[in-house]
Amino acid sequence: MENVWNAALWPQFGAALDMLENAIAACPATLWTERVWPHPPEAASPPDPDDDPLPERFSEFWYVAYHALLWTDAYLTGDLHSFTPPAPLSLAEMDSSSPQPAQPYTPAEAREYLAYVRQKGRAALDELSSERAGQPFEFPWEPGKPISYLELQLYNLRHVQEHAAQLALFLGQRAVPEVPDWVMWTQEDPNRE
């Protein structure tokens, strides 16, 4: 792929991961299992069986971080059918027949997974070729609407940033002293060190 794309993608993608890592690191133990946003109230009518219900812990801080990392990892793979996260993580969120984790993943496990995802992301984006960038990807929930692997990574970056911002806002609303700040580009960018 063109050098200009490779040089631009990782610093911004890495910055989004840095912001997620900063939010995870700033979260005190007392807030790790607190809800980032309220769970939807119970519906007055029975749920539609075709609706995919949210996992019970979906809105807890640890789960939002896990969700962001799991999907970042999956999208970097570029093939949801062959994707498997490293142990002890599970595909619970991606497969409704899998049980949700019995206990929240710890901050240490989240940061370890983030380091794994960061290494995978940097390699994938630094080595991104025109051929790989153009490979089609199709979301299972959007059949018949393929996008390129390159567009998938832009989508991926936006997804990480969305959840990093949600977590940072949650911490700020609770007056956490080390509220994460904006990261302009990753600290791992050798062009800016």
N, CA, C and O of each residue as an XYZ file, in Angstrom:
772
protein
N       0.844     -1.178      0.000
C       0.000      0.000      0.000
C       0.886      1.236      0.000
O       2.060      1.166      0.365
N       0.336      2.344     -0.401
C       1.098      3.594     -0.430
C       1.653      3.903      0.955
O       0.972      3.701      1.960
N       2.885      4.390      1.008
C       3.516      4.741      2.277
C       2.725      5.776      3.067
O       2.688      5.720      4.296
N       2.092      6.720      2.374
C       1.350      7.766      3.073
C       0.198      7.168      3.894
O      -0.077      7.650      4.993
N      -0.481      6.129      3.384
C      -1.548      5.477      4.124
C      -1.011      4.732      5.330
O      -1.552      4.842      6.430
N       0.053      3.976      5.120
C       0.643      3.229      6.230
C       1.109      4.181      7.327
O       0.924      3.912      8.514
N       1.716      5.296      6.922
C       2.234      6.258      7.895
C       1.114      6.961      8.658
O       1.318      7.385      9.796
N      -0.061      7.091      8.050
C      -1.163      7.802      8.695
C      -2.058      6.888      9.532
O      -2.570      7.314     10.568
N      -2.252      5.659      9.108
C      -3.212      4.787      9.784
C      -2.799      4.414     11.202
O      -3.579      4.589     12.138
N      -1.590      3.906     11.370
C      -1.220      3.437     12.704
C      -1.183      4.549     13.753
O      -1.695      4.335     14.852
N      -0.610      5.718     13.482
C      -0.601      6.742     14.538
C      -1.997      7.097     15.054
O      -2.163      7.362     16.245
N      -2.998      7.106     14.178
C      -4.351      7.444     14.611
C      -5.052      6.247     15.264
O      -5.744      6.405     16.270
N      -4.875      5.074     14.702
C      -5.455      3.873     15.297
C      -4.832      3.633     16.670
O      -5.529      3.337     17.641
N      -3.512      3.765     16.733
C      -2.818      3.606     18.009
C      -3.251      4.628     19.036
O      -3.316      4.320     20.226
N      -3.553      5.856     18.590
C      -4.023      6.894     19.511
C      -5.371      6.514     20.116
O      -5.610      6.742     21.302
N      -6.249      5.936     19.303
C      -7.542      5.487     19.827
C      -7.337      4.389     20.878
O      -8.007      4.382     21.910
N      -6.414      3.468     20.612
C      -6.104      2.425     21.598
C      -5.469      3.024     22.843
O      -5.749      2.574     23.954
N      -4.611      4.041     22.673
C      -4.017      4.723     23.831
C      -5.106      5.332     24.706
O      -5.040      5.252     25.933
N      -6.106      5.940     24.076
C      -7.186      6.558     24.846
C      -7.997      5.501     25.599
O      -8.415      5.725     26.735
N      -8.213      4.359     24.966
C      -8.901      3.265     25.648
C      -8.056      2.764     26.817
O      -8.573      2.538     27.912
N      -6.764      2.593     26.583
C      -5.874      2.143     27.656
C      -5.850      3.144     28.807
O      -5.863      2.744     29.971
N      -5.816      4.427     28.501
C      -5.807      5.450     29.545
C      -7.079      5.392     30.388
O      -7.029      5.584     31.603
N      -8.217      5.129     29.748
C      -9.473      5.016     30.493
C      -9.446      3.786     31.401
O      -9.868      3.855     32.555
N      -8.956      2.675     30.884
C      -8.868      1.446     31.691
C      -7.946      1.679     32.891
O      -8.270      1.299     34.016
N      -6.799      2.306     32.639
C      -5.828      2.556     33.708
C      -6.369      3.526     34.757
O      -6.038      3.400     35.936
N      -7.192      4.486     34.353
C      -7.707      5.498     35.277
C      -8.898      5.008     36.094
O      -9.248      5.631     37.097
N      -9.521      3.919     35.694
C     -10.728      3.454     36.374
C     -10.394      2.851     37.736
O      -9.675      1.855     37.811
N     -10.907      3.442     38.808
C     -10.675      2.851     40.126
C     -11.465      1.556     40.278
O     -12.480      1.355     39.611
N     -10.995      0.692     41.151
C     -11.643     -0.604     41.374
C     -13.120     -0.444     41.732
O     -13.940     -1.299     41.395
N     -13.455      0.641     42.410
C     -14.847      0.861     42.826
C     -15.783      1.113     41.649
O     -16.996      0.963     41.790
N     -15.245      1.494     40.490
C     -16.083      1.778     39.318
C     -15.982      0.711     38.230
O     -16.711      0.772     37.240
N     -15.095     -0.259     38.400
C     -14.823     -1.248     37.350
C     -16.081     -2.008     36.917
O     -16.231     -2.337     35.740
N     -16.984     -2.289     37.862
C     -18.198     -3.032     37.513
C     -19.451     -2.147     37.537
O     -20.571     -2.656     37.510
N     -19.263     -0.846     37.589
C     -20.411      0.073     37.544
C     -20.879      0.258     36.108
O     -20.109      0.123     35.157
N     -22.156      0.569     35.978
C     -22.733      0.780     34.648
C     -22.313      2.139     34.085
O     -22.407      3.167     34.756
N     -21.854      2.115     32.848
C     -21.462      3.336     32.149
C     -22.712      4.111     31.746
O     -22.716      5.342     31.766
N     -23.752      3.408     31.387
C     -25.053      4.016     31.085
C     -26.112      3.096     31.659
O     -25.877      1.896     31.806
N     -27.285      3.646     31.987
C     -28.327      2.817     32.598
C     -28.775      1.713     31.652
O     -28.796      1.881     30.433
N     -29.127      0.597     32.237
C     -29.679     -0.507     31.453
C     -31.076     -0.109     31.021
O     -31.783      0.551     31.783
N     -31.495     -0.486     29.828
C     -32.848     -0.104     29.392
C     -33.900     -0.638     30.360
O     -33.783     -1.756     30.861
N     -34.924      0.168     30.617
C     -35.986     -0.322     31.518
C     -36.708     -1.494     30.879
O     -36.694     -1.666     29.661
N     -37.330     -2.283     31.712
C     -38.083     -3.427     31.215
C     -39.215     -2.932     30.317
O     -39.908     -1.969     30.645
N     -39.388     -3.591     29.205
C     -40.438     -3.209     28.267
C     -41.801     -3.585     28.833
O     -41.933     -4.561     29.572
N     -42.809     -2.801     28.478
C     -44.170     -3.079     28.928
C     -44.719     -4.326     28.254
O     -45.547     -5.038     28.822
N     -44.247     -4.587     27.025
C     -44.706     -5.768     26.307
C     -43.576     -6.792     26.232
O     -42.411     -6.433     26.401
N     -43.897     -8.049     25.985
C     -42.860     -9.083     25.892
C     -41.864     -8.750     24.783
O     -42.251     -8.186     23.759
N     -40.584     -9.089     24.971
C     -39.591     -8.776     23.949
C     -39.836     -9.553     22.664
O     -40.356    -10.669     22.684
N     -39.459     -8.954     21.566
C     -39.564     -9.605     20.266
C     -38.503    -10.694     20.210
O     -37.326    -10.397     20.416
N     -38.877    -11.957     19.938
C     -37.887    -13.043     19.923
C     -36.820    -12.856     18.845
O     -35.747    -13.456     18.925
N     -37.109    -12.022     17.831
C     -36.113    -11.768     16.786
C     -35.065    -10.748     17.215
O     -34.009    -10.635     16.593
N     -35.363    -10.001     18.288
C     -34.387     -9.030     18.791
C     -33.281     -9.766     19.529
O     -33.539    -10.707     20.279
N     -32.061     -9.334     19.313
C     -30.920     -9.915     20.004
C     -30.745     -9.152     21.313
O     -30.312     -8.000     21.277
N     -31.060     -9.738     22.464
C     -30.978     -8.996     23.715
C     -29.522     -8.666     24.071
O     -28.594     -9.408     23.752
N     -29.368     -7.533     24.737
C     -28.040     -7.140     25.195
C     -27.602     -8.070     26.318
O     -28.426     -8.496     27.127
N     -26.319     -8.385     26.374
C     -25.839     -9.177     27.515
C     -26.152     -8.451     28.821
O     -26.214     -7.222     28.867
N     -26.345     -9.223     29.863
C     -26.725     -8.660     31.161
C     -25.763     -7.573     31.632
O     -26.189     -6.557     32.180
N     -24.480     -7.788     31.422
C     -23.470     -6.839     31.923
C     -23.006     -5.846     30.856
O     -21.980     -5.189     31.036
N     -23.723     -5.728     29.778
C     -23.270     -4.950     28.624
C     -22.828     -3.535     28.972
O     -21.877     -3.026     28.378
N     -23.486     -2.903     29.904
C     -23.171     -1.500     30.167
C     -22.149     -1.284     31.284
O     -21.847     -0.136     31.610
N     -21.610     -2.342     31.877
C     -20.607     -2.170     32.924
C     -19.264     -1.761     32.311
O     -18.925     -2.176     31.203
N     -18.512     -0.947     33.043
C     -17.248     -0.397     32.552
C     -16.344     -1.482     31.972
O     -15.852     -1.352     30.850
N     -16.127     -2.548     32.737
C     -15.216     -3.605     32.283
C     -15.701     -4.232     30.981
O     -14.898     -4.579     30.115
N     -17.027     -4.376     30.847
C     -17.572     -5.041     29.668
C     -17.485     -4.145     28.434
O     -17.260     -4.638     27.329
N     -17.660     -2.848     28.607
C     -17.511     -1.925     27.475
C     -16.069     -1.984     26.976
O     -15.831     -1.997     25.768
N     -15.106     -2.019     27.901
C     -13.693     -2.135     27.511
C     -13.441     -3.460     26.792
O     -12.783     -3.491     25.752
N     -13.961     -4.545     27.344
C     -13.815     -5.871     26.732
C     -14.445     -5.901     25.346
O     -13.838     -6.400     24.399
N     -15.645     -5.375     25.223
C     -16.352     -5.319     23.944
C     -15.512     -4.583     22.899
O     -15.354     -5.058     21.774
N     -14.982     -3.433     23.275
C     -14.165     -2.654     22.333
C     -12.940     -3.447     21.893
O     -12.599     -3.454     20.711
N     -12.286     -4.105     22.821
C     -11.083     -4.879     22.488
C     -11.396     -6.118     21.664
O     -10.686     -6.426     20.707
N     -12.456     -6.827     22.029
C     -12.809     -8.046     21.303
C     -13.123     -7.741     19.840
O     -12.637     -8.423     18.938
N     -13.934     -6.717     19.612
C     -14.299     -6.386     18.236
C     -13.131     -5.771     17.473
O     -13.015     -5.971     16.264
N     -12.270     -5.032     18.153
C     -11.071     -4.511     17.482
C     -10.222     -5.666     16.995
O      -9.760     -5.670     15.854
N     -10.017     -6.638     17.854
C      -9.246     -7.829     17.512
C      -9.892     -8.565     16.334
O      -9.211     -8.945     15.382
N     -11.202     -8.759     16.411
C     -11.918     -9.480     15.349
C     -11.824     -8.748     14.017
O     -11.578     -9.368     12.983
N     -12.018     -7.436     14.038
C     -11.958     -6.671     12.787
C     -10.547     -6.619     12.218
O     -10.382     -6.578     10.999
N      -9.537     -6.620     13.062
C      -8.160     -6.680     12.558
C      -7.907     -8.003     11.850
O      -7.154     -8.058     10.877
N      -8.538     -9.073     12.340
C      -8.419    -10.377     11.696
C      -9.026    -10.319     10.298
O      -8.497    -10.903      9.352
N     -10.148     -9.605     10.183
C     -10.781     -9.442      8.884
C     -11.641    -10.608      8.458
O     -12.168    -10.605      7.345
N     -11.802    -11.609      9.314
C     -12.640    -12.767      9.005
C     -13.248    -13.255     10.316
O     -12.571    -13.888     11.127
N     -14.502    -12.964     10.512
C     -15.148    -13.306     11.781
C     -15.290    -14.807     11.983
O     -15.389    -15.269     13.120
N     -15.302    -15.576     10.895
C     -15.463    -17.032     11.011
C     -14.210    -17.722     11.543
O     -14.307    -18.773     12.176
N     -13.045    -17.148     11.294
C     -11.802    -17.770     11.752
C     -11.242    -17.091     13.000
O     -10.166    -17.457     13.475
N     -11.954    -16.121     13.524
C     -11.457    -15.350     14.665
C     -11.653    -16.091     15.985
O     -12.723    -16.639     16.250
N     -10.608    -16.101     16.802
C     -10.658    -16.617     18.168
C      -9.782    -15.723     19.030
O      -8.606    -15.538     18.717
N     -10.324    -15.160     20.115
C      -9.486    -14.335     20.988
C      -8.562    -15.215     21.831
O      -8.826    -16.404     22.014
N      -7.487    -14.631     22.340
C      -6.591    -15.417     23.191
C      -7.255    -15.733     24.539
O      -8.087    -14.968     25.027
N      -6.878    -16.860     25.123
C      -7.391    -17.251     26.444
C      -6.930    -16.218     27.468
O      -5.844    -15.661     27.309
N      -7.687    -15.948     28.479
C      -8.908    -16.592     28.941
C     -10.173    -15.959     28.364
O     -11.275    -16.249     28.829
N     -10.030    -15.113     27.374
C     -11.177    -14.413     26.811
C     -12.049    -15.368     26.009
O     -11.596    -16.424     25.569
N     -13.300    -14.978     25.828
C     -14.230    -15.853     25.120
C     -14.956    -15.093     24.027
O     -14.893    -13.867     23.938
N     -15.643    -15.858     23.201
C     -16.459    -15.292     22.132
C     -17.898    -15.073     22.592
O     -18.798    -14.956     21.760
N     -18.125    -15.018     23.889
C     -19.486    -14.950     24.424
C     -20.322    -13.875     23.742
O     -21.485    -14.108     23.413
N     -19.752    -12.731     23.534
C     -20.500    -11.627     22.952
C     -20.825    -11.874     21.485
O     -21.840    -11.394     20.981
N     -19.975    -12.615     20.810
C     -20.152    -12.821     19.378
C     -21.023    -14.038     19.079
O     -21.470    -14.219     17.946
N     -21.264    -14.866     20.082
C     -22.027    -16.093     19.880
C     -23.040    -16.201     21.017
O     -22.679    -16.495     22.157
N     -24.292    -15.963     20.700
C     -25.313    -15.930     21.751
C     -25.499    -17.276     22.441
O     -26.112    -17.337     23.507
N     -24.980    -18.365     21.851
C     -25.095    -19.663     22.507
C     -24.009    -19.864     23.563
O     -24.076    -20.810     24.347
N     -23.007    -18.976     23.589
C     -21.942    -19.054     24.597
C     -22.375    -18.323     25.849
O     -23.030    -17.284     25.759
N     -22.021    -18.843     27.024
C     -22.374    -18.131     28.251
C     -21.521    -16.875     28.414
O     -20.378    -16.820     27.960
N     -22.092    -15.880     29.064
C     -21.333    -14.675     29.380
C     -20.269    -15.045     30.410
O     -20.433    -16.021     31.143
N     -19.187    -14.282     30.474
C     -18.160    -14.579     31.480
C     -18.783    -14.623     32.880
O     -19.611    -13.780     33.225
N     -18.380    -15.605     33.673
C     -18.929    -15.770     35.023
C     -18.561    -14.591     35.914
O     -19.338    -14.190     36.780
N     -17.364    -14.038     35.693
C     -16.892    -12.893     36.466
C     -16.323    -11.862     35.503
O     -15.902    -12.198     34.396
N     -16.314    -10.609     35.934
C     -15.711     -9.592     35.077
C     -14.227     -9.877     34.842
O     -13.526    -10.360     35.731
N     -13.770     -9.574     33.646
C     -12.326     -9.619     33.419
C     -11.701     -8.514     34.260
O     -12.316     -7.468     34.473
N     -10.505     -8.739     34.729
C      -9.826     -7.769     35.592
C      -9.200     -6.658     34.755
O      -9.030     -6.816     33.546
N      -8.856     -5.532     35.391
C      -8.139     -4.490     34.661
C      -6.814     -5.013     34.084
O      -6.420     -4.627     32.983
N      -6.140     -5.878     34.820
C      -4.876     -6.442     34.315
C      -5.124     -7.283     33.066
O      -4.349     -7.213     32.111
N      -6.200     -8.080     33.062
C      -6.524     -8.875     31.874
C      -6.890     -7.972     30.700
O      -6.516     -8.251     29.560
N      -7.618     -6.892     30.975
C      -7.992     -5.957     29.914
C      -6.744     -5.302     29.321
O      -6.629     -5.168     28.103
N      -5.815     -4.898     30.181
C      -4.597     -4.244     29.676
C      -3.699     -5.237     28.935
O      -3.028     -4.868     27.971
N      -3.686     -6.480     29.376
C      -2.919     -7.507     28.670
C      -3.508     -7.746     27.279
O      -2.780     -7.867     26.293
N      -4.826     -7.812     27.221
C      -5.492     -7.994     25.925
C      -5.252     -6.773     25.032
O      -5.042     -6.907     23.826
N      -5.286     -5.597     25.631
C      -5.033     -4.389     24.855
C      -3.621     -4.407     24.259
O      -3.434     -4.007     23.110
N      -2.640     -4.860     25.016
C      -1.269     -4.954     24.499
C      -1.214     -5.921     23.315
O      -0.530     -5.663     22.326
N      -1.929     -7.021     23.424
C      -2.003     -8.001     22.336
C      -2.637     -7.369     21.090
O      -2.116     -7.498     19.982
N      -3.770     -6.684     21.290
C      -4.481     -6.045     20.178
C      -3.618     -4.953     19.555
O      -3.587     -4.806     18.333
N      -2.919     -4.188     20.386
C      -2.046     -3.122     19.875
C      -0.962     -3.708     18.969
O      -0.704     -3.186     17.884
N      -0.340     -4.778     19.412
C       0.714     -5.411     18.610
C       0.140     -5.942     17.293
O       0.751     -5.783     16.236
N      -1.013     -6.561     17.361
C      -1.670     -7.085     16.166
C      -2.055     -5.948     15.217
O      -1.868     -6.054     14.005
N      -2.590     -4.871     15.770
C      -3.005     -3.730     14.958
C      -1.842     -3.037     14.295
O      -1.909     -2.677     13.120
N      -0.785     -2.852     15.041
C       0.387     -2.181     14.451
C       0.946     -3.015     13.306
O       1.263     -2.476     12.245
N       1.069     -4.313     13.507
C       1.583     -5.178     12.443
C       0.661     -5.144     11.227
O       1.125     -5.022     10.093
N      -0.648     -5.252     11.466
C      -1.606     -5.276     10.353
C      -1.583     -3.980      9.560
O      -1.655     -4.008      8.332
N      -1.485     -2.848     10.239
C      -1.543     -1.562      9.541
C      -0.195     -1.134      8.975
O      -0.141     -0.498      7.922
N       0.888     -1.474      9.656
C       2.218     -1.166      9.108
C       2.501     -1.962      7.841
O       3.173     -1.479      6.930
N       1.986     -3.181      7.791
C       2.252     -4.074      6.664
C       1.112     -4.101      5.648
O       1.110     -4.941      4.748
N       0.158     -3.205      5.778
C      -1.011     -3.214      4.912
C      -0.616     -2.978      3.456
O      -0.045     -1.944      3.107
N      -0.930     -3.946      2.630
C      -0.654     -3.844      1.194
C      -1.927     -3.417      0.473
O      -3.020     -3.493      1.034
N      -1.784     -2.972     -0.761
C      -2.957     -2.602     -1.570
C      -3.878     -3.798     -1.743
O      -5.101     -3.661     -1.721
N      -3.284     -4.972     -1.916
C      -4.091     -6.184     -2.086
C      -4.924     -6.462     -0.841
O      -6.127     -6.703     -0.942
N      -4.292     -6.429      0.338
C      -5.010     -6.686      1.595
C      -6.050     -5.592      1.842
O      -7.167     -5.883      2.268
N      -5.690     -4.343      1.577
C      -6.608     -3.229      1.801
C      -7.887     -3.382      0.991
O      -8.953     -2.951      1.430
N      -7.793     -3.982     -0.166
C      -8.949     -4.136     -1.037
C      -9.754     -5.398     -0.813
O     -10.807     -5.571     -1.426
N      -9.286     -6.285      0.052
C     -10.023     -7.533      0.289
C     -11.404     -7.231      0.883
O     -11.534     -6.397      1.779
N     -12.431     -7.919      0.373
C     -13.777     -7.629      0.859
C     -14.051     -8.229      2.241
O     -13.520     -9.277      2.610
N     -14.886     -7.534      2.972
C     -15.358     -7.979      4.280
C     -16.851     -7.702      4.316
O     -17.317     -6.675      3.823
N     -17.598     -8.634      4.907
C     -19.043     -8.458      5.001
C     -19.478     -8.688      6.438
O     -19.196     -9.735      7.021
N     -20.167     -7.705      7.004
C     -20.736     -7.872      8.340
C     -21.869     -8.895      8.251
O     -22.691     -8.814      7.338
N     -21.933     -9.853      9.176
C     -23.017    -10.839      9.141
C     -24.396    -10.194      9.205
O     -25.358    -10.741      8.666
N     -24.504     -9.038      9.858
C     -25.795     -8.361     10.005
C     -26.090     -7.421      8.829
O     -27.132     -6.765      8.807
N     -25.178     -7.354      7.855
C     -25.381     -6.554      6.643
C     -25.024     -7.397      5.419
O     -24.139     -7.016      4.654
N     -25.692     -8.535      5.219
C     -25.330     -9.401      4.097
C     -25.528     -8.688      2.749
O     -26.465     -7.913      2.556
N     -24.607     -8.985      1.834
C     -24.691     -8.414      0.498
C     -24.170     -6.999      0.392
O     -24.343     -6.353     -0.642
N     -23.524     -6.494      1.459
C     -22.988     -5.123      1.452
C     -21.522     -5.148      1.878
O     -21.173     -4.621      2.934
N     -20.666     -5.757      1.060
C     -19.259     -5.850      1.457
C     -18.559     -4.484      1.435
O     -18.911     -3.584      0.673
N     -17.564     -4.380      2.296
C     -16.673     -3.214      2.319
C     -15.253     -3.743      2.214
O     -15.026     -4.945      2.353
N     -14.314     -2.873      1.974
C     -12.917     -3.295      1.889
C     -12.328     -3.437      3.290
O     -12.857     -2.885      4.255
N     -11.239     -4.176      3.390
C     -10.527     -4.309      4.659
C     -10.066     -2.931      5.137
O     -10.073     -2.663      6.339
N      -9.667     -2.060      4.219
C      -9.253     -0.709      4.606
C     -10.412      0.039      5.256
O     -10.239      0.645      6.314
N     -11.590      0.005      4.639
C     -12.739      0.682      5.233
C     -13.100      0.049      6.572
O     -13.503      0.749      7.501
N     -12.958     -1.265      6.678
C     -13.226     -1.948      7.941
C     -12.333     -1.393      9.046
O     -12.779     -1.234     10.183
N     -11.081     -1.097      8.722
C     -10.175     -0.574      9.746
C     -10.517      0.865     10.132
O     -10.290      1.262     11.274
N     -11.051      1.640      9.213
C     -11.532      2.980      9.569
C     -12.758      2.858     10.483
O     -12.885      3.590     11.464
N     -13.639      1.941     10.156
C     -14.792      1.645     11.004
C     -14.306      1.181     12.388
O     -14.837      1.604     13.415
N     -13.309      0.323     12.396
C     -12.729     -0.226     13.616
C     -12.181      0.900     14.494
O     -12.433      0.929     15.698
N     -11.444      1.811     13.902
C     -10.879      2.949     14.633
C     -12.006      3.770     15.267
O     -11.917      4.152     16.433
N     -13.052      4.035     14.507
C     -14.175      4.813     15.033
C     -14.848      4.086     16.198
O     -15.268      4.717     17.168
N     -14.949      2.758     16.101
C     -15.574      1.962     17.159
C     -14.759      2.037     18.449
O     -15.321      2.228     19.527
N     -13.453      1.890     18.344
C     -12.587      1.997     19.530
C     -12.727      3.379     20.146
O     -12.877      3.512     21.360
N     -12.677      4.408     19.305
C     -12.742      5.784     19.797
C     -14.072      6.060     20.492
O     -14.109      6.749     21.511
N     -15.163      5.526     19.943
C     -16.472      5.727     20.560
C     -16.478      5.196     21.994
O     -16.921      5.884     22.914
N     -15.989      3.980     22.178
C     -16.023      3.395     23.519
C     -14.982      4.018     24.451
O     -15.234      4.143     25.649
N     -13.848      4.401     23.937
C     -12.867      5.105     24.769
C     -13.471      6.420     25.283
O     -13.279      6.783     26.443
N     -14.192      7.119     24.425
C     -14.830      8.380     24.824
C     -15.929      8.143     25.848
O     -16.058      8.911     26.801
N     -16.723      7.089     25.668
C     -17.772      6.776     26.645
C     -17.166      6.517     28.022
O     -17.670      7.005     29.033
N     -16.082      5.745     28.051
C     -15.449      5.420     29.328
C     -14.824      6.653     29.969
O     -14.908      6.839     31.183
N     -14.197      7.495     29.146
C     -13.593      8.727     29.678
C     -14.671      9.662     30.223
O     -14.489     10.262     31.283
N     -15.783      9.791     29.516
C     -16.888     10.634     29.996
C     -17.428     10.097     31.320
O     -17.667     10.864     32.252
N     -17.618      8.790     31.400
C     -18.091      8.158     32.632
C     -17.161      8.502     33.801
O     -17.629      8.865     34.880
N     -15.853      8.390     33.590
C     -14.886      8.692     34.652
C     -14.934     10.172     35.023
O     -14.872     10.521     36.202
N     -15.042     11.034     34.025
C     -15.124     12.471     34.282
C     -16.369     12.833     35.077
O     -16.311     13.689     35.960
N     -17.480     12.201     34.779
C     -18.726     12.471     35.506
C     -18.647     12.025     36.959
O     -19.420     12.491     37.797
N     -17.724     11.132     37.257
C     -17.552     10.653     38.628
C     -16.333     11.281     39.300
O     -15.873     10.810     40.340
N     -15.823     12.337     38.700
C     -14.710     13.129     39.243
C     -13.474     12.286     39.536
O     -12.798     12.500     40.542
N     -13.178     11.329     38.659
C     -11.952     10.553     38.798
C     -10.786     11.501     38.494
O     -10.784     12.165     37.457
N      -9.803     11.568     39.385
C      -8.727     12.558     39.220
C      -7.896     12.394     37.944
O      -7.438     13.389     37.382
N      -7.701     11.194     37.493
C      -6.848     10.946     36.325
C      -7.677     10.722     35.065
O      -7.436      9.766     34.327
N      -8.648     11.593     34.813
C      -9.494     11.438     33.637
C      -8.621     11.489     32.389
O      -7.820     12.410     32.225
N      -8.772     10.512     31.519
C      -7.946     10.479     30.311
C      -8.158     11.706     29.440
O      -9.274     12.208     29.306
N      -7.079     12.172     28.857
C      -7.106     13.332     27.981
C      -7.022     12.859     26.531
O      -6.751     11.690     26.260
N      -7.255     13.771     25.624
C      -7.164     13.504     24.190
C      -5.740     13.091     23.833
O      -4.778     13.687     24.318
N      -5.605     12.081     22.992
C      -4.298     11.650     22.486
C      -4.276     11.984     20.999
O      -5.078     11.461     20.224
N      -3.364     12.849     20.612
C      -3.314     13.309     19.225
C      -2.829     12.230     18.270
O      -3.388     12.064     17.186
N      -1.794     11.494     18.661
C      -1.308     10.332     17.916
C      -0.606      9.427     18.900
O      -0.187      9.865     19.971
N      -0.478      8.172     18.539
C       0.068      7.210     19.484
C       1.491      7.566     19.898
O       2.262      8.141     19.130
N       1.803      7.212     21.113
C       3.167      7.418     21.614
C       4.149      6.480     20.921
O       5.362      6.676     20.995
N       3.624      5.468     20.254
C       4.469      4.499     19.570
C       4.780      4.895     18.122
O       5.198      4.055     17.326
N       4.578      6.164     17.785
C       4.832      6.614     16.432
C       6.270      7.129     16.337
O       6.568      8.206     16.855
N       7.165      6.382     15.688
C       8.562      6.790     15.631
C       8.780      8.107     14.883
O       9.820      8.741     15.060
N       7.841      8.526     14.066
C       7.980      9.792     13.340
C       7.725     10.996     14.220
O       8.024     12.121     13.822
N       7.176     10.787     15.415
C       6.832     11.899     16.285
C       7.505     11.818     17.646
O       7.161     12.572     18.556
N       8.447     10.922     17.786
C       9.141     10.786     19.097
C      10.263     11.783     19.198
O      10.960     11.829     20.211
